Amino acid sequence: MSKQFDVVVIGGGPGGYIAAIRAAQLGFSTACIDEWKNAKNGPAPGGTCTNVGCIPSKALLQSSEHFEHAGHAFAEHGINVKGLELNLGQMLARKDGVVKQNNEGILYLFKKNKVTFFHGRGSFVKGDAGGYEIKVAGATEETISAKHVVLATGSNARELPGAPFDEKLILSNAGALAIDAVPAKLGVIGAGVIGLEMGSVWRRLGSDVSVLEALPTFLGAVDEQIAKEAGKLFTKQGLKVSLGVKIGAITAGKNDVTVEYVDATGAAQKAVYDKLIISIGRTPNTIGLNGDAVGLKLDERGFIAVDDNCKTNLPNVWAVGDVVRGPMLAHKAEEEGVAVAERIAGQHGHVNFNTIPWVIYTSPEIAWVGKTEQQLKADGVAYKAGTFPFLANGRARALGDTSGMVKFLADAKTDEILGVHIVGPMASELISEAVVAMEFRASAEDIARICHAHPSLSEATKEAALAVDKRSLNF
């Protein structure tokens, strides 16, 4: 007889493992199935985020930033470094160690919360409103059953037609995190989050990095003023970004990759790179789920079709994270995972898509929440804007990083905050204040009236809120 559970979660990434933990906290007998493997073929829960995404990329971004500071910024602080050398092997080993700590942390959390973990691939066998049979294909094969199933199978890197990933010369995000020698010339196709972050890592370590972007505008989803500022800073750092590019043939040789493309002027170009990172988005992962066995519905783009509550077309089957509509963000997946577990328990789980923050962990960091200025204009919304540069912030001066600004957008009549956009030091941390404010429908005046510690970067947030009514105090 198969093992029976109240809730089975397929996928142990941010959406899946969080859903499993919350379901267990609510008193359900819960299992989580995940197939990620570490180098020793052991379990490595955490999904793309932990294994080849958010966590390892931030580890390398931090290490490469230290290296760049040691080579170019420490002297200003009176710290002279002689004989600076890069030990890339140690840097990658540290990155792997950080990943391992997170893998083990999730396994510990499963044990702490009494979540049963199965290492293998989960797929439907059969089922209906009465329950579902799930096959777990791992070192051994077994079948378990559940009243409720939560699908959290994540996403995969999108390939360019004719240029499959070999993870040696043509790299996905996974390969970009494991290059064993700094490439002299690195090409990146796609100027999105992954492209800019990975391009930044290898530029800091010594690569000549060129980014090819099909769109005519840089960071089109970002507030235009913030994107322009970021573009100037990246160019100053030496990151070469070409916009409006049409990619042609990509040919992998023995030791390099040739990319043929047409630039924004219509001129044919050819470039040869030691490595090529392709970061043109991600596709929902439903491979091997065997959804056809139970009639699981996918939408026209291959995502699992869900309603506003993350319910699929099947009774008691839910889906969260990258495999459903909405932004492919780990924290969005986590919020959906919690909400689904609470809905299963009869509670009113809620996810507000309007207050989900976005972050690009380059240097400077870029973070935002809510509407951009171009969106407000397109929607015909009357608004007020206020900006404050980190150049005028005392803590930023002390840090030696005065690049960027904070920007507030507020309703012209009610003063309600409609969007906050930051490019600058620690933007990923500063944006949380804006998320809280918007969740409680605060006004720019509310932030302007709150006492912020001095000296702190967060004072730039207060000053930008003051600037909405043209009464900034320090600029």
Short mmCIF file of C-alpha atoms in Angstrom, two decimals:
data_model
loop_
_atom_site.label_atom_id
_atom_site.label_comp_id
_atom_site.label_asym_id
_atom_site.label_seq_id
_atom_site.Cartn_x
_atom_site.Cartn_y
_atom_site.Cartn_z
CA MET A 1 0.00 0.00 0.00
CA SER A 2 1.37 3.42 -0.95
CA LYS A 3 2.25 6.01 1.67
CA GLN A 4 -0.60 8.46 2.12
CA PHE A 5 -0.30 12.19 2.74
CA ASP A 6 -2.65 15.13 3.02
CA VAL A 7 -0.38 17.25 0.80
CA VAL A 8 2.33 16.28 -1.66
CA VAL A 9 4.48 19.01 -3.16
CA ILE A 10 6.34 18.22 -6.40
CA GLY A 11 9.42 20.44 -6.57
CA GLY A 12 11.69 21.63 -3.78
CA GLY A 13 12.55 25.12 -4.99
CA PRO A 14 11.52 28.32 -3.16
CA GLY A 15 7.82 27.83 -3.93
CA GLY A 16 7.80 24.10 -3.25
CA TYR A 17 9.78 23.75 -0.05
CA ILE A 18 8.07 26.77 1.50
CA ALA A 19 4.63 25.39 0.57
CA ALA A 20 5.55 22.06 2.17
CA ILE A 21 6.78 23.66 5.38
CA ARG A 22 3.72 25.90 5.71
CA ALA A 23 1.37 22.97 5.05
CA ALA A 24 3.12 20.97 7.76
CA GLN A 25 2.88 23.92 10.16
CA LEU A 26 -0.87 23.94 9.54
CA GLY A 27 -1.15 20.32 10.66
CA PHE A 28 -1.18 18.45 7.34
CA SER A 29 0.86 15.31 6.79
CA THR A 30 3.13 16.60 4.04
CA ALA A 31 5.69 15.26 1.59
CA CYS A 32 7.99 17.08 -0.81
CA ILE A 33 9.53 15.45 -3.89
CA ASP A 34 12.63 16.95 -5.49
CA GLU A 35 15.14 15.52 -7.96
CA TRP A 36 18.04 18.00 -7.82
CA LYS A 37 21.35 16.23 -7.18
CA ASN A 38 24.65 17.46 -5.80
CA ALA A 39 28.05 16.40 -7.11
CA LYS A 40 27.81 13.16 -5.10
CA ASN A 41 24.29 12.41 -6.42
CA GLY A 42 22.83 13.25 -3.04
CA PRO A 43 19.74 15.44 -2.56
CA ALA A 44 20.12 19.15 -3.28
CA PRO A 45 16.74 20.77 -2.61
CA GLY A 46 16.28 24.44 -3.36
CA GLY A 47 15.66 24.29 -7.09
CA THR A 48 17.25 26.57 -9.66
CA CYS A 49 17.39 29.41 -7.14
CA THR A 50 19.62 27.62 -4.66
CA ASN A 51 21.64 25.46 -7.04
CA VAL A 52 22.26 27.50 -10.20
CA GLY A 53 20.46 30.79 -9.69
CA CYS A 54 19.91 33.31 -6.91
CA ILE A 55 22.27 31.92 -4.28
CA PRO A 56 25.41 31.00 -6.27
CA SER A 57 25.16 34.11 -8.43
CA LYS A 58 25.07 36.33 -5.34
CA ALA A 59 28.06 34.47 -3.92
CA LEU A 60 30.06 35.15 -7.09
CA LEU A 61 28.83 38.73 -7.31
CA GLN A 62 30.05 39.33 -3.75
CA SER A 63 33.42 37.65 -4.34
CA SER A 64 34.01 39.45 -7.64
CA GLU A 65 33.08 42.77 -6.05
CA HIS A 66 35.65 42.19 -3.31
CA PHE A 67 38.25 41.47 -6.00
CA GLU A 68 37.42 44.63 -7.91
CA HIS A 69 37.49 46.73 -4.75
CA ALA A 70 40.87 45.31 -3.76
CA GLY A 71 42.26 46.18 -7.16
CA HIS A 72 40.68 49.58 -7.70
CA ALA A 73 39.01 51.04 -4.59
CA PHE A 74 41.01 50.08 -1.51
CA ALA A 75 43.80 52.59 -2.18
CA GLU A 76 41.39 55.47 -1.64
CA HIS A 77 40.74 54.09 1.84
CA GLY A 78 44.45 53.96 2.61
CA ILE A 79 44.69 50.22 2.02
CA ASN A 80 47.46 49.34 -0.38
CA VAL A 81 47.32 45.91 -1.98
CA LYS A 82 50.39 44.51 -3.72
CA GLY A 83 50.56 41.34 -5.76
CA LEU A 84 46.78 40.93 -6.05
CA GLU A 85 45.97 37.52 -7.49
CA LEU A 86 42.73 35.78 -8.40
CA ASN A 87 42.25 32.25 -7.09
CA LEU A 88 39.24 31.37 -9.20
CA GLY A 89 39.18 27.80 -7.94
CA GLN A 90 38.76 28.99 -4.35
CA MET A 91 36.13 31.51 -5.41
CA LEU A 92 34.09 28.78 -7.11
CA ALA A 93 34.61 26.46 -4.15
CA ARG A 94 33.26 29.12 -1.81
CA LYS A 95 30.25 29.53 -4.08
CA ASP A 96 29.66 25.76 -3.99
CA GLY A 97 30.00 25.80 -0.21
CA VAL A 98 27.33 28.49 0.09
CA VAL A 99 25.02 26.39 -2.10
CA LYS A 100 25.67 23.29 0.04
CA GLN A 101 24.83 25.19 3.21
CA ASN A 102 21.48 26.21 1.72
CA ASN A 103 20.74 22.65 0.50
CA GLU A 104 21.44 21.27 3.96
CA GLY A 105 19.43 24.05 5.55
CA ILE A 106 16.33 23.05 3.60
CA LEU A 107 16.75 19.38 4.54
CA TYR A 108 17.04 20.47 8.18
CA LEU A 109 13.87 22.54 7.88
CA PHE A 110 12.02 19.53 6.46
CA LYS A 111 13.11 17.45 9.43
CA LYS A 112 12.26 20.20 11.91
CA ASN A 113 8.76 20.62 10.47
CA LYS A 114 8.16 16.88 9.96
CA VAL A 115 7.98 17.10 6.16
CA THR A 116 8.73 13.75 4.52
CA PHE A 117 11.30 14.22 1.76
CA PHE A 118 11.56 12.03 -1.35
CA HIS A 119 14.62 12.36 -3.58
CA GLY A 120 13.55 11.74 -7.16
CA ARG A 121 11.22 12.88 -9.92
CA GLY A 122 7.53 13.08 -9.12
CA SER A 123 4.89 12.37 -11.76
CA PHE A 124 1.18 11.69 -11.85
CA VAL A 125 -0.06 8.12 -12.17
CA LYS A 126 -3.77 8.69 -11.81
CA GLY A 127 -6.24 10.57 -9.67
CA ASP A 128 -9.41 12.55 -9.18
CA ALA A 129 -11.15 14.58 -6.49
CA GLY A 130 -10.74 11.64 -4.12
CA GLY A 131 -6.95 11.72 -4.30
CA TYR A 132 -3.92 11.33 -6.54
CA GLU A 133 -1.26 8.69 -7.00
CA ILE A 134 2.23 10.09 -7.52
CA LYS A 135 5.19 8.05 -8.71
CA VAL A 136 8.59 8.91 -7.27
CA ALA A 137 11.43 7.82 -9.56
CA GLY A 138 14.73 8.02 -7.72
CA ALA A 139 17.30 5.49 -6.57
CA THR A 140 14.27 3.27 -6.14
CA GLU A 141 10.74 3.69 -7.44
CA GLU A 142 7.70 3.99 -5.23
CA THR A 143 4.19 5.37 -5.32
CA ILE A 144 2.65 7.74 -2.80
CA SER A 145 -0.82 9.24 -2.61
CA ALA A 146 -2.24 12.57 -1.54
CA LYS A 147 -5.50 14.44 -1.17
CA HIS A 148 -3.87 17.69 -2.37
CA VAL A 149 -0.99 18.13 -4.82
CA VAL A 150 1.04 21.33 -5.19
CA LEU A 151 3.07 21.62 -8.39
CA ALA A 152 6.22 23.71 -8.04
CA THR A 153 8.42 22.38 -10.82
CA GLY A 154 10.03 25.69 -11.76
CA SER A 155 11.55 26.67 -15.09
CA ASN A 156 14.42 25.97 -17.47
CA ALA A 157 16.75 28.30 -19.35
CA ARG A 158 15.46 29.10 -22.84
CA GLU A 159 17.73 28.05 -25.70
CA LEU A 160 18.27 29.96 -28.91
CA PRO A 161 17.27 27.90 -31.96
CA GLY A 162 20.39 26.38 -33.50
CA ALA A 163 22.52 27.07 -30.42
CA PRO A 164 21.86 24.40 -27.79
CA PHE A 165 23.60 24.68 -24.45
CA ASP A 166 26.72 22.55 -24.18
CA GLU A 167 27.76 24.30 -20.92
CA LYS A 168 31.32 24.44 -22.24
CA LEU A 169 31.22 27.16 -24.90
CA ILE A 170 27.51 28.02 -25.10
CA LEU A 171 26.33 28.54 -21.55
CA SER A 172 23.07 28.81 -19.66
CA ASN A 173 22.94 30.36 -16.19
CA ALA A 174 24.27 27.04 -14.85
CA GLY A 175 27.35 27.07 -17.06
CA ALA A 176 27.93 30.79 -16.47
CA LEU A 177 28.38 30.03 -12.76
CA ALA A 178 31.02 27.36 -13.34
CA ILE A 179 33.52 28.78 -15.85
CA ASP A 180 36.86 27.40 -14.69
CA ALA A 181 39.08 30.11 -16.22
CA VAL A 182 38.39 33.78 -16.82
CA PRO A 183 37.55 34.13 -20.54
CA ALA A 184 39.46 36.86 -22.35
CA LYS A 185 36.36 37.69 -24.41
CA LEU A 186 32.90 36.90 -23.12
CA GLY A 187 29.70 37.35 -25.10
CA VAL A 188 26.30 37.64 -23.46
CA ILE A 189 23.05 37.47 -25.41
CA GLY A 190 20.30 39.15 -23.41
CA ALA A 191 20.63 42.26 -21.22
CA GLY A 192 18.20 41.07 -18.57
CA VAL A 193 18.84 40.22 -14.93
CA ILE A 194 20.94 37.09 -15.55
CA GLY A 195 22.89 38.59 -18.43
CA LEU A 196 23.83 41.73 -16.53
CA GLU A 197 24.66 39.92 -13.29
CA MET A 198 26.83 37.27 -14.94
CA GLY A 199 28.39 39.83 -17.26
CA SER A 200 29.27 41.92 -14.21
CA VAL A 201 30.88 38.98 -12.41
CA TRP A 202 33.23 38.09 -15.25
CA ARG A 203 33.99 41.73 -16.19
CA ARG A 204 35.18 42.35 -12.63
CA LEU A 205 37.41 39.29 -12.84
CA GLY A 206 39.03 40.49 -16.06
CA SER A 207 36.86 39.54 -19.06
CA ASP A 208 36.17 41.86 -21.96
CA VAL A 209 32.36 41.55 -21.84
CA SER A 210 29.97 42.41 -24.68
CA VAL A 211 26.20 42.20 -24.18
CA LEU A 212 23.92 41.86 -27.21
CA GLU A 213 20.28 42.82 -26.63
CA ALA A 214 17.46 42.50 -29.16
CA LEU A 215 15.27 45.22 -27.64
CA PRO A 216 15.90 48.83 -28.71
CA THR A 217 15.83 50.10 -25.12
CA PHE A 218 18.02 49.17 -22.16
CA LEU A 219 16.13 47.50 -19.28
CA GLY A 220 12.74 48.28 -20.76
CA ALA A 221 10.87 47.02 -17.67
CA VAL A 222 12.76 49.43 -15.42
CA ASP A 223 11.79 53.07 -14.90
CA GLU A 224 13.35 54.91 -17.84
CA GLN A 225 15.23 57.47 -15.75
CA ILE A 226 16.69 54.73 -13.55
CA ALA A 227 17.59 52.56 -16.56
CA LYS A 228 19.43 55.44 -18.25
CA GLU A 229 21.41 56.13 -15.09
CA ALA A 230 22.29 52.44 -14.76
CA GLY A 231 23.32 52.27 -18.40
CA LYS A 232 25.74 55.16 -17.95
CA LEU A 233 27.29 53.54 -14.88
CA PHE A 234 27.68 50.13 -16.56
CA THR A 235 29.28 51.73 -19.61
CA LYS A 236 31.70 53.63 -17.37
CA GLN A 237 32.65 50.32 -15.73
CA GLY A 238 33.49 48.83 -19.14
CA LEU A 239 30.43 46.68 -19.80
CA LYS A 240 29.68 46.98 -23.53
CA VAL A 241 25.95 46.81 -24.29
CA SER A 242 24.61 46.82 -27.85
CA LEU A 243 20.86 47.36 -28.30
CA GLY A 244 18.54 46.57 -31.20
CA VAL A 245 20.60 43.57 -32.25
CA LYS A 246 19.26 40.77 -34.48
CA ILE A 247 21.12 37.53 -33.80
CA GLY A 248 21.97 35.36 -36.78
CA ALA A 249 24.10 32.22 -36.93
CA ILE A 250 25.94 31.01 -33.85
CA THR A 251 28.80 28.62 -34.55
CA ALA A 252 30.71 26.77 -31.87
CA GLY A 253 34.30 25.96 -32.80
CA LYS A 254 36.83 23.95 -30.89
CA ASN A 255 37.75 26.70 -28.43
CA ASP A 256 35.51 29.64 -29.27
CA VAL A 257 32.07 30.74 -30.45
CA THR A 258 31.30 32.94 -33.46
CA VAL A 259 28.16 35.08 -33.39
CA GLU A 260 26.84 36.73 -36.53
CA TYR A 261 24.37 39.55 -36.00
CA VAL A 262 22.92 42.72 -37.44
CA ASP A 263 23.38 45.82 -35.31
CA ALA A 264 20.89 48.64 -34.73
CA THR A 265 22.09 50.49 -37.85
CA GLY A 266 21.42 47.45 -40.05
CA ALA A 267 25.09 46.62 -40.52
CA ALA A 268 26.17 42.97 -40.50
CA GLN A 269 28.60 42.14 -37.71
CA LYS A 270 30.60 39.12 -36.59
CA ALA A 271 32.16 38.56 -33.18
CA VAL A 272 34.25 35.73 -31.76
CA TYR A 273 34.07 34.93 -28.05
CA ASP A 274 35.86 32.48 -25.78
CA LYS A 275 32.54 31.80 -24.07
CA LEU A 276 28.95 32.77 -24.84
CA ILE A 277 26.23 33.13 -22.20
CA ILE A 278 22.66 33.00 -23.50
CA SER A 279 20.15 34.60 -21.15
CA ILE A 280 16.96 35.21 -23.13
CA GLY A 281 14.44 34.13 -20.55
CA ARG A 282 13.11 30.89 -19.10
CA THR A 283 10.43 28.35 -19.98
CA PRO A 284 8.06 26.55 -17.59
CA ASN A 285 9.22 23.09 -16.59
CA THR A 286 6.53 20.41 -16.95
CA ILE A 287 8.88 17.74 -18.33
CA GLY A 288 8.13 14.30 -16.94
CA LEU A 289 5.19 15.46 -14.84
CA ASN A 290 2.82 13.23 -16.84
CA GLY A 291 0.01 15.75 -16.53
CA ASP A 292 -1.81 14.11 -19.43
CA ALA A 293 -2.56 11.12 -17.19
CA VAL A 294 -4.88 13.27 -15.09
CA GLY A 295 -5.89 15.91 -17.67
CA LEU A 296 -3.77 18.78 -16.33
CA LYS A 297 -4.32 21.88 -18.45
CA LEU A 298 -1.50 24.03 -19.78
CA ASP A 299 -1.96 27.48 -21.29
CA GLU A 300 -0.87 28.57 -24.78
CA ARG A 301 2.67 29.34 -23.56
CA GLY A 302 3.18 26.01 -21.81
CA PHE A 303 2.59 27.25 -18.27
CA ILE A 304 0.29 25.31 -15.96
CA ALA A 305 -3.04 27.12 -16.19
CA VAL A 306 -4.22 28.46 -12.82
CA ASP A 307 -6.77 30.92 -11.52
CA ASP A 308 -6.05 33.84 -9.19
CA ASN A 309 -5.83 31.42 -6.26
CA CYS A 310 -3.28 29.13 -7.97
CA LYS A 311 -5.90 26.42 -8.54
CA THR A 312 -5.44 24.31 -11.66
CA ASN A 313 -8.31 22.81 -13.67
CA LEU A 314 -8.07 19.68 -11.48
CA PRO A 315 -9.73 19.42 -8.07
CA ASN A 316 -7.24 19.78 -5.21
CA VAL A 317 -4.29 20.34 -7.55
CA TRP A 318 -2.45 23.65 -7.21
CA ALA A 319 0.57 25.20 -8.91
CA VAL A 320 2.98 27.97 -7.88
CA GLY A 321 6.16 29.76 -8.92
CA ASP A 322 7.89 29.82 -12.29
CA VAL A 323 5.64 27.12 -13.75
CA VAL A 324 2.60 29.45 -13.61
CA ARG A 325 1.82 32.99 -14.80
CA GLY A 326 3.43 36.00 -13.23
CA PRO A 327 7.00 37.11 -12.63
CA MET A 328 9.65 34.38 -12.36
CA LEU A 329 10.95 35.47 -8.98
CA ALA A 330 11.87 33.27 -6.02
CA HIS A 331 10.08 35.48 -3.52
CA LYS A 332 6.92 35.48 -5.64
CA ALA A 333 7.04 31.67 -5.59
CA GLU A 334 7.47 31.66 -1.82
CA GLU A 335 4.47 33.91 -1.29
CA GLU A 336 2.33 31.73 -3.54
CA GLY A 337 3.53 28.62 -1.70
CA VAL A 338 2.43 30.04 1.65
CA ALA A 339 -0.88 31.26 0.20
CA VAL A 340 -1.73 27.86 -1.31
CA ALA A 341 -0.97 26.00 1.93
CA GLU A 342 -3.23 28.41 3.80
CA ARG A 343 -6.00 28.07 1.20
CA ILE A 344 -5.86 24.29 1.55
CA ALA A 345 -6.42 24.88 5.27
CA GLY A 346 -9.47 27.03 4.53
CA GLN A 347 -7.70 30.27 5.25
CA HIS A 348 -7.42 33.30 2.98
CA GLY A 349 -3.87 33.26 1.64
CA HIS A 350 -3.09 36.34 -0.42
CA VAL A 351 -0.40 37.51 -2.85
CA ASN A 352 -0.36 41.13 -3.98
CA PHE A 353 1.38 41.19 -7.37
CA ASN A 354 1.45 45.00 -7.25
CA THR A 355 3.90 45.02 -4.34
CA ILE A 356 6.34 42.33 -5.44
CA PRO A 357 9.83 43.89 -5.50
CA TRP A 358 12.31 43.36 -8.32
CA VAL A 359 16.08 43.45 -7.90
CA ILE A 360 19.10 43.27 -10.20
CA TYR A 361 22.18 42.55 -8.08
CA THR A 362 24.73 44.38 -10.18
CA SER A 363 26.88 47.17 -8.81
CA PRO A 364 25.14 49.48 -8.41
CA GLU A 365 22.10 47.42 -7.53
CA ILE A 366 18.77 48.20 -9.18
CA ALA A 367 15.52 47.65 -7.29
CA TRP A 368 11.94 48.73 -7.77
CA VAL A 369 8.36 48.13 -6.75
CA GLY A 370 5.12 49.37 -8.27
CA LYS A 371 4.61 51.41 -11.42
CA THR A 372 7.28 53.06 -13.56
CA GLU A 373 6.92 56.62 -14.80
CA GLN A 374 6.34 55.40 -18.37
CA GLN A 375 3.55 53.08 -17.17
CA LEU A 376 1.81 55.91 -15.33
CA LYS A 377 2.01 58.09 -18.43
CA ALA A 378 0.60 55.32 -20.61
CA ASP A 379 -2.25 54.78 -18.13
CA GLY A 380 -3.03 58.48 -17.98
CA VAL A 381 -2.43 58.67 -14.23
CA ALA A 382 -1.62 62.09 -12.81
CA TYR A 383 1.46 61.76 -10.61
CA LYS A 384 4.23 63.60 -8.83
CA ALA A 385 7.88 62.52 -8.89
CA GLY A 386 10.73 63.10 -6.48
CA THR A 387 14.36 62.02 -6.74
CA PHE A 388 17.39 62.17 -4.48
CA PRO A 389 20.97 61.29 -5.51
CA PHE A 390 23.24 59.17 -3.33
CA LEU A 391 25.88 61.79 -4.16
CA ALA A 392 24.23 63.93 -1.46
CA ASN A 393 23.95 61.13 1.12
CA GLY A 394 26.51 61.14 3.93
CA ARG A 395 26.60 57.36 4.41
CA ALA A 396 27.10 56.79 0.67
CA ARG A 397 30.05 59.20 0.74
CA ALA A 398 31.55 57.33 3.69
CA LEU A 399 31.09 54.04 1.85
CA GLY A 400 32.75 55.47 -1.22
CA ASP A 401 29.78 54.61 -3.43
CA THR A 402 27.71 57.62 -4.38
CA SER A 403 26.35 56.32 -7.69
CA GLY A 404 22.65 56.36 -8.44
CA MET A 405 19.49 57.73 -6.88
CA VAL A 406 16.14 57.00 -5.24
CA LYS A 407 12.97 57.94 -7.08
CA PHE A 408 9.41 58.20 -5.71
CA LEU A 409 6.23 58.34 -7.77
CA ALA A 410 3.05 59.39 -5.97
CA ASP A 411 -0.54 60.09 -6.96
CA ALA A 412 -0.95 63.79 -7.77
CA LYS A 413 -4.17 64.09 -5.74
CA THR A 414 -3.94 61.57 -2.89
CA ASP A 415 -0.13 61.38 -2.55
CA GLU A 416 -0.39 57.58 -2.37
CA ILE A 417 2.91 55.95 -3.34
CA LEU A 418 2.57 54.37 -6.78
CA GLY A 419 6.16 53.26 -7.34
CA VAL A 420 9.64 53.48 -5.89
CA HIS A 421 12.77 52.97 -7.97
CA ILE A 422 16.36 52.78 -6.78
CA VAL A 423 19.73 52.46 -8.47
CA GLY A 424 22.61 52.56 -6.04
CA PRO A 425 24.29 50.88 -3.08
CA MET A 426 22.20 48.29 -1.19
CA ALA A 427 19.10 48.99 -3.26
CA SER A 428 17.94 45.42 -2.60
CA GLU A 429 17.69 46.19 1.11
CA LEU A 430 16.31 49.72 0.79
CA ILE A 431 13.38 48.66 -1.40
CA SER A 432 11.71 46.77 1.47
CA GLU A 433 10.65 50.01 3.15
CA ALA A 434 8.85 50.96 -0.05
CA VAL A 435 7.16 47.55 -0.25
CA VAL A 436 5.82 47.90 3.30
CA ALA A 437 4.66 51.44 2.60
CA MET A 438 2.83 50.46 -0.58
CA GLU A 439 1.26 47.39 1.02
CA PHE A 440 -0.34 49.70 3.60
CA ARG A 441 -1.14 52.30 0.92
CA ALA A 442 1.04 54.92 2.52
CA SER A 443 1.63 58.36 1.07
CA ALA A 444 4.95 59.92 0.17
CA GLU A 445 4.29 62.28 3.08
CA ASP A 446 4.20 59.28 5.45
CA ILE A 447 7.74 58.29 4.48
CA ALA A 448 8.87 61.93 4.53
CA ARG A 449 7.65 62.26 8.14
CA ILE A 450 9.31 59.08 9.46
CA CYS A 451 12.60 59.56 11.31
CA HIS A 452 15.43 57.73 9.54
CA ALA A 453 18.74 56.99 11.25
CA HIS A 454 21.67 59.27 10.43
CA PRO A 455 23.91 58.59 8.69
CA SER A 456 22.22 55.85 6.68
CA LEU A 457 21.49 55.07 3.05
CA SER A 458 17.79 54.98 3.95
CA GLU A 459 17.88 58.75 4.40
CA ALA A 460 17.96 58.91 0.59
CA THR A 461 14.54 57.23 0.64
CA LYS A 462 13.18 59.88 3.00
CA GLU A 463 14.72 62.69 0.94
CA ALA A 464 13.20 61.34 -2.29
CA ALA A 465 9.81 61.25 -0.57
CA LEU A 466 10.34 64.87 0.51
CA ALA A 467 11.32 65.73 -3.06
CA VAL A 468 7.86 64.66 -4.27
CA ASP A 469 6.66 67.98 -2.82
CA LYS A 470 9.89 69.76 -3.75
CA ARG A 471 11.11 70.08 -0.17
CA SER A 472 14.20 67.90 -0.06
CA LEU A 473 16.46 69.10 2.76
CA ASN A 474 19.90 67.90 1.67
CA PHE A 475 19.93 68.52 -2.07
#
